Structures are given as structure tokens and as C-alpha cells.
XYZ file of C-alpha atoms in Angstrom:
577
model
C 14.083 -15.071 -2.917
C 12.267 -12.400 -0.869
C 14.624 -12.623 2.116
C 17.650 -12.784 -0.157
C 16.598 -9.590 -1.959
C 15.970 -7.852 1.386
C 19.391 -8.927 2.676
C 21.017 -7.522 -0.476
C 19.141 -4.263 0.057
C 20.467 -4.133 3.624
C 24.018 -4.605 2.312
C 23.506 -1.799 -0.199
C 22.166 0.669 2.391
C 24.679 -0.339 5.085
C 27.534 0.378 2.671
C 26.208 3.920 2.198
C 27.175 6.249 5.094
C 23.954 8.200 4.459
C 21.829 5.096 3.917
C 20.014 5.396 7.233
C 20.256 1.660 7.953
C 20.874 0.562 11.543
C 24.293 -1.039 12.045
C 24.927 -4.502 13.427
C 23.577 -4.915 16.960
C 21.169 -1.994 16.549
C 17.706 -1.481 15.154
C 15.856 1.586 13.916
C 13.372 2.629 16.581
C 12.074 5.663 18.405
C 12.346 7.271 21.861
C 9.576 9.367 23.437
C 11.234 10.561 26.674
C 14.699 10.768 28.176
C 15.323 10.689 31.948
C 18.207 12.762 33.291
C 20.198 11.325 36.214
C 23.198 12.424 38.237
C 26.266 10.192 38.622
C 24.770 8.615 41.757
C 21.659 7.549 39.855
C 19.348 10.175 41.377
C 16.446 11.393 39.247
C 16.837 14.997 38.020
C 14.093 15.365 35.431
C 12.444 14.032 32.288
C 12.390 15.549 28.789
C 9.946 14.865 25.948
C 11.651 14.020 22.630
C 8.489 13.530 20.584
C 8.217 15.310 17.251
C 5.041 16.650 15.673
C 3.802 14.974 12.502
C 0.589 16.583 11.315
C -1.832 16.461 14.223
C 0.033 13.662 15.987
C 3.236 13.405 18.014
C 5.614 10.585 17.164
C 8.767 9.272 18.878
C 12.105 10.721 17.855
C 13.742 8.322 15.393
C 16.863 6.776 16.929
C 18.910 3.613 16.655
C 18.412 1.471 19.752
C 20.215 -1.676 20.929
C 18.768 -4.864 19.502
C 19.418 -7.708 21.937
C 16.575 -9.976 20.863
C 13.075 -10.175 19.437
C 11.688 -8.162 22.358
C 13.289 -5.022 20.918
C 9.991 -4.373 19.215
C 7.608 -6.774 20.932
C 7.571 -8.118 24.511
C 6.277 -11.449 25.736
C 4.138 -11.761 28.875
C 7.009 -12.956 31.057
C 8.235 -9.546 32.143
C 11.792 -10.911 31.896
C 12.748 -9.649 28.437
C 13.839 -6.055 28.984
C 15.890 -4.141 26.448
C 19.350 -2.774 27.135
C 19.331 0.757 28.612
C 15.948 1.600 27.036
C 12.431 0.273 27.067
C 8.819 1.263 27.569
C 7.571 2.890 30.770
C 6.356 -0.343 32.354
C 9.952 -1.657 32.396
C 11.794 1.561 33.176
C 9.412 2.508 36.021
C 8.570 -1.051 37.116
C 4.859 -0.512 36.580
C 2.072 -3.094 36.841
C 1.804 -6.486 38.537
C 5.123 -7.623 37.100
C 6.917 -4.408 38.005
C 9.610 -6.126 40.092
C 10.307 -8.658 37.347
C 10.571 -5.917 34.752
C 12.966 -3.791 36.801
C 15.046 -6.863 37.598
C 15.121 -7.707 33.901
C 16.421 -4.198 33.089
C 19.262 -4.716 35.561
C 19.978 -8.256 34.317
C 20.263 -6.970 30.731
C 22.960 -4.516 31.857
C 24.828 -7.188 33.836
C 24.664 -9.657 30.938
C 25.704 -7.366 28.105
C 28.003 -5.035 30.055
C 29.576 -7.286 32.749
C 32.074 -5.703 35.129
C 31.318 -2.355 33.497
C 33.281 0.525 34.987
C 31.636 3.182 32.844
C 30.178 5.784 35.276
C 27.159 6.534 33.059
C 26.097 2.888 32.879
C 26.660 2.505 36.642
C 24.423 5.525 37.203
C 21.540 3.960 35.249
C 21.980 0.669 37.113
C 21.899 2.504 40.436
C 18.679 4.280 39.433
C 16.958 1.005 38.524
C 18.239 -0.724 41.673
C 16.869 2.053 43.888
C 13.412 1.516 42.442
C 13.680 -2.217 43.002
C 14.695 -1.748 46.650
C 12.132 0.910 47.550
C 9.276 1.277 45.099
C 7.585 4.012 47.130
C 10.721 6.168 47.194
C 11.239 5.476 43.519
C 7.699 6.628 42.649
C 7.983 9.665 44.909
C 11.228 10.775 43.276
C 9.728 10.527 39.820
C 6.512 12.274 40.835
C 2.909 11.660 39.879
C 3.282 13.812 36.761
C 5.835 11.433 35.255
C 3.676 8.395 35.916
C 0.631 10.164 34.521
C 2.566 11.127 31.398
C 3.774 7.565 30.930
C 0.313 6.062 31.232
C -1.516 8.673 29.130
C 0.912 8.343 26.202
C 0.507 4.585 25.890
C 3.712 3.129 27.333
C 6.223 5.461 25.658
C 9.788 4.391 24.975
C 12.305 5.837 27.475
C 16.090 5.983 27.779
C 18.560 7.875 29.996
C 21.005 10.760 29.999
C 23.609 11.540 32.654
C 24.128 15.159 33.636
C 27.428 16.446 32.331
C 27.664 13.922 29.474
C 27.558 16.651 26.797
C 23.778 16.250 26.562
C 24.122 12.812 24.960
C 21.895 9.838 25.716
C 23.300 6.696 27.283
C 22.745 4.998 23.908
C 25.645 7.028 22.493
C 28.090 5.369 24.910
C 31.160 3.892 23.233
C 31.228 0.958 25.599
C 27.689 0.065 24.530
C 28.616 0.150 20.817
C 31.660 -1.981 21.507
C 29.637 -4.575 23.416
C 27.005 -4.870 20.686
C 29.604 -5.112 17.921
C 31.472 -7.907 19.709
C 28.205 -9.836 20.103
C 27.491 -9.930 16.350
C 29.264 -13.263 16.038
C 27.422 -14.909 18.947
C 26.726 -18.600 18.477
C 23.987 -19.353 21.010
C 21.369 -21.750 19.661
C 21.490 -24.474 16.998
C 24.169 -24.532 14.306
C 23.302 -25.133 10.680
C 23.232 -23.865 7.104
C 21.623 -20.502 6.343
C 19.069 -20.935 3.554
C 19.477 -17.312 2.440
C 23.266 -16.990 2.151
C 24.322 -20.645 2.013
C 26.777 -20.149 4.900
C 27.580 -23.315 6.853
C 28.150 -23.787 10.585
C 26.383 -20.553 11.569
C 24.136 -19.869 14.536
C 20.487 -20.194 13.480
C 17.980 -17.601 14.705
C 15.223 -19.450 16.560
C 12.748 -16.581 16.865
C 12.868 -13.741 14.354
C 12.302 -10.076 15.196
C 8.877 -8.639 14.405
C 8.009 -6.461 11.410
C 6.314 -3.128 12.130
C 4.419 -0.803 9.806
C 2.127 -3.254 7.989
C -1.341 -1.686 7.841
C -3.895 -3.693 9.810
C -1.336 -5.899 11.593
C -0.714 -5.749 15.337
C 0.731 -2.391 16.329
C 3.389 -4.141 18.377
C 4.568 -5.953 15.261
C 4.033 -9.265 13.475
C 6.194 -12.012 12.013
C 6.918 -12.797 8.397
C 8.802 -15.962 9.427
C 7.454 -17.857 12.429
C 6.461 -21.330 13.614
C 4.268 -21.218 16.696
C 2.092 -24.318 16.239
C 2.931 -27.998 15.947
C 1.178 -28.190 12.582
C 3.826 -25.858 11.156
C 6.759 -28.036 12.265
C 8.482 -30.819 10.329
C 10.960 -33.586 11.135
C 10.828 -32.781 14.883
C 12.514 -29.408 14.338
C 11.583 -26.549 16.620
C 10.605 -22.977 15.758
C 12.592 -21.336 12.938
C 14.877 -24.382 12.583
C 12.230 -25.425 10.020
C 13.493 -22.586 7.829
C 17.045 -22.046 9.118
C 18.373 -18.512 8.726
C 21.496 -17.254 10.469
C 21.145 -14.737 13.295
C 23.040 -12.124 11.301
C 20.953 -12.548 8.148
C 17.680 -12.622 10.111
C 18.615 -9.351 11.772
C 19.549 -7.781 8.447
C 16.422 -8.707 6.480
C 14.193 -7.457 9.331
C 16.065 -4.146 9.446
C 15.758 -3.760 5.675
C 12.006 -4.486 5.666
C 11.271 -2.248 8.659
C 13.284 0.510 6.995
C 11.305 0.182 3.747
C 7.966 0.169 5.599
C 8.855 3.461 7.298
C 10.261 5.143 4.183
C 8.886 6.781 1.032
C 9.414 3.464 -0.745
C 6.086 2.303 0.652
C 2.530 2.675 -0.592
C -0.850 1.158 0.192
C -2.527 -1.087 -2.411
C -5.910 -2.041 -0.974
C -5.069 -3.871 2.246
C -1.505 -4.623 1.103
C 1.358 -2.519 2.456
C 3.610 -2.443 -0.588
C 7.343 -1.747 -0.599
C 9.682 -1.584 -3.584
C 13.405 -1.259 -4.199
C 16.083 -1.844 -6.802
C 19.364 -3.705 -6.468
C 21.223 -0.408 -6.959
C 19.926 3.149 -6.656
C 17.792 4.169 -9.674
C 15.504 7.054 -10.569
C 12.796 4.470 -11.202
C 13.007 3.471 -7.538
C 12.392 7.076 -6.482
C 9.479 7.616 -8.882
C 7.713 4.257 -8.663
C 5.129 5.318 -6.062
C 4.187 8.368 -8.156
C 2.812 6.103 -10.883
C 0.175 4.632 -8.551
C -0.465 6.979 -5.628
C -2.953 9.842 -5.525
C -0.952 13.084 -5.940
C -0.565 15.433 -2.977
C -3.128 18.236 -2.802
C -0.409 20.880 -2.738
C 1.168 19.472 -5.937
C -1.569 17.724 -7.961
C 0.550 17.666 -11.111
C 3.489 15.779 -9.612
C 2.194 12.327 -10.533
C 1.324 13.459 -14.067
C 4.892 14.681 -14.575
C 6.302 11.305 -13.542
C 3.979 9.400 -15.885
C 4.875 11.736 -18.758
C 8.550 11.044 -18.035
C 7.732 7.367 -18.361
C 6.197 7.899 -21.803
C 8.990 10.189 -22.952
C 11.753 7.744 -21.971
C 13.384 5.317 -24.381
C 11.243 2.986 -26.459
C 11.317 0.140 -23.934
C 9.985 2.425 -21.183
C 13.162 2.383 -19.086
C 14.332 5.677 -17.634
C 17.153 7.272 -19.577
C 19.398 7.626 -16.527
C 18.872 4.044 -15.403
C 20.330 0.748 -16.494
C 17.351 -1.058 -17.940
C 18.751 -4.395 -16.743
C 18.883 -3.324 -13.071
C 16.858 -5.696 -10.876
C 13.709 -4.283 -9.289
C 11.468 -5.804 -6.596
C 7.901 -5.174 -5.375
C 6.556 -6.834 -2.203
C 2.949 -6.589 -0.998
C 2.284 -7.558 2.643
C -1.159 -8.060 4.183
C -2.116 -8.509 7.869
C -2.956 -11.965 9.176
C -3.287 -11.892 13.000
C 0.209 -12.216 14.508
C 1.649 -13.086 11.119
C 2.121 -11.195 7.891
C 1.043 -12.811 4.637
C 2.664 -12.108 1.284
C -0.096 -10.701 -0.944
C 2.163 -10.469 -3.990
C 5.860 -10.596 -4.874
C 7.215 -9.370 -8.191
C 10.800 -9.295 -9.400
C 12.099 -8.123 -12.747
C 14.150 -5.365 -14.325
C 13.580 -1.627 -14.479
C 12.995 -1.924 -18.242
C 10.390 -4.676 -17.835
C 8.387 -2.904 -15.145
C 8.515 0.495 -16.821
C 7.196 -1.088 -20.031
C 4.271 -2.855 -18.325
C 3.351 0.271 -16.355
C 3.465 2.369 -19.527
C 1.143 -0.148 -21.216
C -1.244 0.106 -18.265
C -1.614 3.867 -18.731
C -2.006 3.478 -22.491
C -4.847 1.020 -21.979
C -6.588 3.434 -19.588
C -6.508 6.290 -22.112
C -10.034 7.473 -22.953
C -11.780 10.671 -23.957
C -12.793 12.568 -20.825
C -14.028 15.974 -19.613
C -11.342 18.656 -19.174
C -11.623 18.667 -15.363
C -10.632 14.993 -15.075
C -7.066 13.945 -14.123
C -4.910 13.113 -17.119
C -3.798 9.854 -15.486
C -5.706 7.915 -12.835
C -3.920 6.700 -9.707
C -4.349 3.116 -8.536
C -6.290 4.347 -5.503
C -8.711 6.358 -7.649
C -9.361 3.364 -9.901
C -10.027 1.035 -6.980
C -12.102 3.392 -4.874
C -14.487 4.007 -7.784
C -15.418 0.328 -7.928
C -15.833 0.036 -4.132
C -19.190 0.266 -2.361
C -20.121 3.925 -1.754
C -16.784 4.918 -3.321
C -15.038 4.395 0.031
C -11.481 3.123 0.270
C -12.284 0.863 3.237
C -14.661 -1.060 0.961
C -12.043 -1.873 -1.701
C -12.114 -5.682 -2.131
C -8.757 -6.824 -0.699
C -7.954 -9.592 -3.169
C -8.955 -7.444 -6.143
C -6.344 -4.804 -5.239
C -3.519 -7.343 -5.025
C -4.532 -9.174 -8.213
C -4.905 -5.860 -10.056
C -1.416 -4.731 -9.045
C 0.053 -8.075 -10.075
C -1.564 -7.913 -13.520
C -0.262 -4.365 -14.078
C 3.295 -5.402 -13.241
C 3.119 -8.600 -15.304
C 1.408 -6.971 -18.276
C -1.330 -9.635 -18.153
C -5.144 -9.260 -18.381
C -6.747 -7.624 -15.378
C -8.559 -9.998 -12.981
C -12.163 -10.848 -13.895
C -13.222 -9.718 -10.419
C -12.204 -6.189 -11.425
C -14.759 -6.069 -14.254
C -17.417 -7.632 -12.018
C -16.798 -5.038 -9.299
C -16.867 -2.176 -11.828
C -20.175 -3.336 -13.346
C -21.748 -3.841 -9.916
C -20.784 -0.296 -8.988
C -22.164 1.096 -12.264
C -25.465 -0.708 -11.666
C -25.733 0.474 -8.051
C -24.677 4.089 -8.629
C -27.915 5.399 -10.150
C -26.737 9.009 -10.118
C -23.253 8.739 -11.642
C -23.359 5.399 -13.496
C -20.472 5.397 -16.009
C -18.017 7.940 -14.643
C -14.897 8.619 -16.745
C -12.674 6.665 -14.365
C -14.980 3.623 -14.524
C -15.202 3.851 -18.295
C -11.395 3.963 -18.527
C -11.072 0.906 -16.299
C -13.684 -1.143 -18.178
C -12.114 -0.189 -21.540
C -8.652 -1.217 -20.321
C -9.964 -4.532 -18.969
C -11.753 -5.465 -22.217
C -8.828 -4.526 -24.472
C -6.273 -6.415 -22.375
C -8.531 -9.469 -22.317
C -9.022 -9.320 -26.096
C -5.266 -8.981 -26.611
C -4.675 -12.161 -24.599
C -7.646 -14.022 -26.161
C -7.855 -12.938 -29.841
C -11.373 -13.000 -31.306
C -12.036 -12.270 -34.981
C -15.579 -11.156 -34.137
C -14.585 -8.497 -31.617
C -12.589 -5.315 -32.046
C -10.531 -3.316 -29.527
C -12.340 -0.349 -28.046
C -11.027 3.054 -29.120
C -10.419 6.112 -26.959
C -13.450 7.929 -28.395
C -16.691 7.073 -30.203
C -16.317 4.309 -32.786
C -19.484 4.009 -34.925
C -17.981 0.968 -36.695
C -17.601 -1.033 -33.464
C -19.225 -4.452 -34.212
C -20.248 -5.142 -30.611
C -24.011 -5.241 -30.112
C -23.540 -4.249 -26.487
C -21.542 -1.170 -27.533
C -24.216 -0.079 -30.020
C -26.986 -0.642 -27.472
C -25.079 1.571 -25.028
C -24.928 4.282 -27.697
C -28.653 3.884 -28.311
C -29.461 4.178 -24.613
C -27.393 7.383 -24.407
C -29.233 8.817 -27.438
C -32.648 7.976 -25.964
C -31.661 9.592 -22.669
C -30.480 12.738 -24.453
C -33.791 12.971 -26.354
C -35.692 12.688 -23.056
C -33.523 15.377 -21.424
C -34.060 17.887 -24.239
C -37.778 17.171 -24.414
C -38.176 17.636 -20.657
C -35.749 20.322 -19.412
C -35.107 20.211 -15.664
C -36.213 16.590 -15.333
C -35.154 15.202 -11.933
C -34.696 11.605 -13.081
C -34.118 10.159 -16.535
C -34.231 6.658 -17.984
C -30.664 6.280 -16.688
C -31.924 6.031 -13.095
C -34.846 3.704 -13.874
C -33.808 1.520 -16.787
C -30.006 1.347 -17.066
C -29.599 -1.952 -15.170
C -32.264 -3.762 -17.192
C -31.169 -2.250 -20.515
C -27.580 -3.352 -19.842
C -28.320 -6.948 -18.793
C -31.663 -7.797 -20.543
C -32.096 -5.369 -23.463
C -35.176 -7.008 -24.976
C -37.160 -6.398 -21.784
C -36.916 -2.593 -21.870
C -35.804 -1.250 -25.256
C -39.246 -1.726 -26.824
C -40.710 0.552 -24.148
C -37.873 3.047 -24.487
C -38.273 3.264 -28.269
C -41.995 4.035 -27.873
C -41.221 6.706 -25.252
C -38.714 8.188 -27.657
C -41.487 8.998 -30.133
C -43.419 10.951 -27.477
C -40.284 12.876 -26.473
C -39.415 13.781 -30.078
C -42.915 15.160 -30.558
C -42.303 17.596 -27.688
C -39.183 19.135 -29.261
C -39.815 22.628 -30.604
C -36.752 22.477 -32.833
C -37.846 20.102 -35.595
C -34.368 20.097 -37.098
C -33.084 18.768 -33.806
C -35.736 16.052 -33.832
C -34.729 15.002 -37.362
C -31.079 14.872 -36.284
C -31.938 12.617 -33.338
C -33.958 10.327 -35.639
C -30.942 10.087 -37.923
C -28.619 9.178 -35.022
C -31.026 6.539 -33.680
C -31.481 5.076 -37.162
C -27.737 4.826 -37.720
C -27.239 3.045 -34.388
C -30.146 0.607 -34.815
C -28.815 -0.277 -38.267
C -25.675 -1.697 -36.620
C -27.414 -4.727 -35.045
C -30.193 -7.153 -36.003
C -32.393 -7.330 -32.914
C -32.494 -6.635 -29.208
C -30.842 -9.638 -27.482
C -32.427 -11.315 -24.489
C -29.264 -11.117 -22.402
C -25.762 -9.617 -22.500
C -22.792 -11.371 -20.894
C -20.404 -9.444 -18.643
C -18.068 -8.428 -21.455
C -20.954 -7.124 -23.550
C -22.279 -5.288 -20.489
C -18.859 -3.659 -20.255
C -19.049 -2.646 -23.918
C -22.564 -1.330 -23.282
C -21.128 0.946 -20.603
C -18.368 2.196 -22.935
C -20.800 2.782 -25.809
C -23.064 4.749 -23.486
C -20.110 6.775 -22.186
C -18.656 7.498 -25.649
C -22.003 8.662 -27.041
C -22.628 10.909 -24.030
C -19.214 12.511 -24.506
C -20.113 13.285 -28.140
C -23.345 14.972 -27.065
C -21.563 17.176 -24.544
C -18.438 18.005 -26.551
C -18.523 21.334 -28.370
C -17.727 21.123 -32.065
C -15.112 23.496 -33.497
């Protein structure tokens, strides 16, 4: 299903002249430098094509010939050069296998462009042959500066240009395009049925091209389909014959996935590089990332606008300009050594996903200070339950499970509540921040919706004095006791929140007796007796909502404790009209 959807996306983009998808026989890549030669193959100079992106320099995006899996990742043989382009170790014949690499560059030309009379191609072949015959002369002609540049930039990708060829690279040669197009129907390798398209008697790709752009995977690329150990093989079949896919289809799904990973239709969810697309172009496809990503600093309101559009759309949540029945796909990929693992895969319609995402934001709605974002991004939610509030500490499986539950409209994973409560207990200074309160509230309400309980009641956006939960009322009481202490001791460095929150939340009976006695001392210090009477009234109303201090609170009641504490604090610090 995944590969079939990617192949369909390739077909959609390839049919669009402005789709940006590499055509058959080519792959989207990048070139760092271009060497200029004369018609006799003599070196004339080298030009840097790199483009600045922030503080870094990246290769110039170009389509390059794709003559095998080595287009993005080489083996250790030194015999798998690309056609008329490659990294510096092949183009310059560098390293212990320099001769093999240069020979492989020449062999690629002879194999793919046999009996070629094109003067530009002959010039490149002559240049490579001169280096193979006389390495010293080759190095001298290029100069130490070129070698130094090649080494210092980490094996940059290099191609050629012939002087007088209207400043075009050799990759623009018509004869090259013709040769690659005619090879699209090649039948080398086993013949079989393609599992993706159902085509019969087609050449099966034995080793698929690597996928690049997955965060945490090998920079040279990793495989999403691969069989490199005997334990992965069945019925004596070798390599990808265990999951037969035609050469054409394998090339197309790889191009589609690499394109998505390098486009704006990509976002990071924990350790999962997530891509998304629709069967046909939709506004939802363009806006999807805005619902989950942290907004750009130069336009902090952009994400809020997109979420508001989601709420203001038709009743089922689908965008007005979209067909609600249009298929939509979300794929999360995580690194796993030389392979890529599928963290999550979701398929549905635009209407279905827009509805579940809208419900997610509704569940997160909670009263909050005016300086807080109106809607929380997925990153902000996850980072606030991670150790030290650092994104690198986001639990990997929690992020994937959380995303899956949002898209399915199901209860959030239990590990999400556990992580949120652990962070509240460990963060003595902040405790129940608005973003954590919103997340805990959403978790509890979604759980209650899926597991109805006549005893419990959904948590409201703001303070709910009628909430039957003992944990919620204890949280309110703790907030009231803390407020009494703060007003009785202005400028206090640490309150009961720092010392007693963890115990009060998990084992109320062990600390609330002490806190209630301390409350009497703090009330006696208040100069405003009317204020003291008001606090006594609030405490009395809260205590009247439960029978006794329980010995322990389970995780859900600890979550309600946190919300009760947060709601009551917001009341204390909200100005009344």
C-alpha cells in the first residue's frame, strides 16, 4: 500500500510539467563543482555551483543520470561509478582504489554510450583516460587547490562542461537523454510479477536505490526495501526477489519518496521524518504541516491562521476548496542502521483527517494566560514532556504513537500521560505549565470518551467547582493553600509547590494534614482580615467536595489533580471585570 501510493504520487507529479519530479532514467540530486574542459579533454578550470542556505552551502539541485543504486550510495568495490558525474574520489581517481574508480568512470561511458561520436562526451572520456595513464600529470594539471577543495568539502559531487557548449553541463547532452530513455525498458535480472502494479513478465529490481533525507539515518542513504541477510530470505530467493518490484516501479517510488523528503511536505515528529501527500493536489496537502509544526519566528501567526481555517471550514472539517473524499497519506520513517523503519502509516480522506485534527485542537482548548499561543504545535507539546524540555529527549515511540492517535481520533497513548506527569513532578519551578495542563486535559477527556464512566465527568476549559473528581478538588485545595502562603509571606523564594507537590499529588494523606495546619499560621499573618475570611470560604467549599484525604491517587487522578491545581491558579491570577 505504501509503495503503491508513492508510485501514484510519482505519476501525478511526472504528469505535471512543473512537478519537479525527475524523469525516467534520472534522479534528483545535486552538483557541487563543474570542471571545464576543451575539446581535447584538457583541464581549463573548475567552478563552484554550491548555493548558500542559511549558514551552510549546499549542492545545486540538478537531475543526474541514474544508472543503478550507486547513484546515491557507493559500495566498497570502486567499480560502480556514475555516468558523467560522481564524487571527487571517482572523478579525480583519489585514494587506494583511484585506478579502479577512474576505470569505472570510463567503463560507464563505454557501456551506456557505446560508439559515441559526440565531441563533448569524447572530451570527458579523454580527460579521464589521461588521468588513468599518467596520474602525476593529471594531478599537476588540476593543481593542489582543486584537490584541497575536494577533500575539505567532503567528497563533493562533480560533473563536466566543455568550452563553447553554450555554458551547459555535459548532463544536458541530448545523446545522454536519449541513451537513458532507451534503457528504461531494460530487462537485465530475473523476470516476474510486480507486487505493486501487478504487471507480469517484467524485470525485477534486485537492489533498490537508497532513500536520503531521513533524520538520523546514514547520510549516504538507507533502504526501505532490502534483504541483506539469509534470515530475511524465503524459498531460496535472493535479495529483492523476496518482494518482487519491477525496475521501473522501484525507480519511481524511490524518486517520489526522495522528492517528498526534500520538499515542504516533510516535518519531524520526534525521531520520525514524516511526509504527507494527497492523491490529487489539495489545499489540505499544502497546509497540513502548519497544523503541527512550530510557526516561523518571522510569522508566528501563520500556524494559527491555518488552524482557524480548519475550524471555519464545513462541518466535517474538510477544506471548502477540496473534495472531502480525496485520498490523503501520512508516512513516518525512523532510522534503523542501514535500513529505514516505518514508524507509522496512515491513509484516509481529507475530510476524515481534517475532522480528527480539528477534534485534537478542541480537546487541547484550555484557559491560559494572554501571552500563550492560541494553538500548541506538536513539537511544543512533546518538548514540554521531555527531560529538561529538550527536543532531543522526546521519547521516540511516544511521538509516533501520539501522531497516530491524533490522526485516528483515538485516545492518546498512556505513555503520554506518564511522561507529562513525570515532567510535572520533576519540574519544581514550573510544574503545571499551560501547555502541560492542556495536554493532560486532552488525554483524560479522550480516554473518558472512549471508556465511558458514570462516576467521572469531562474536564472543562476553565474552573469547574462541580467536578466530582477527588483528585481535581485536591489540586484546587493545594493551589488555594499555596496562594495563602504566598500572600502571607510576600517575596518567599520557595512555596509548598516546590516541597510538597509530588507527595500531595500521589499520596495526599501524607502531607495535607501538615499543609492544613500551616494554612492556619499563614492566615493569621494576613493583615487584611476580609481576605483571610475569603480564603477560609474557598478552602471550606473545596473540602466540602470530598470525604477524606485518600492514601493514594492513580495516574488519572494525578492528572486531574494537576488540572484542578492549574484551574484554581488561573482563577487567582485572572482579573475580574
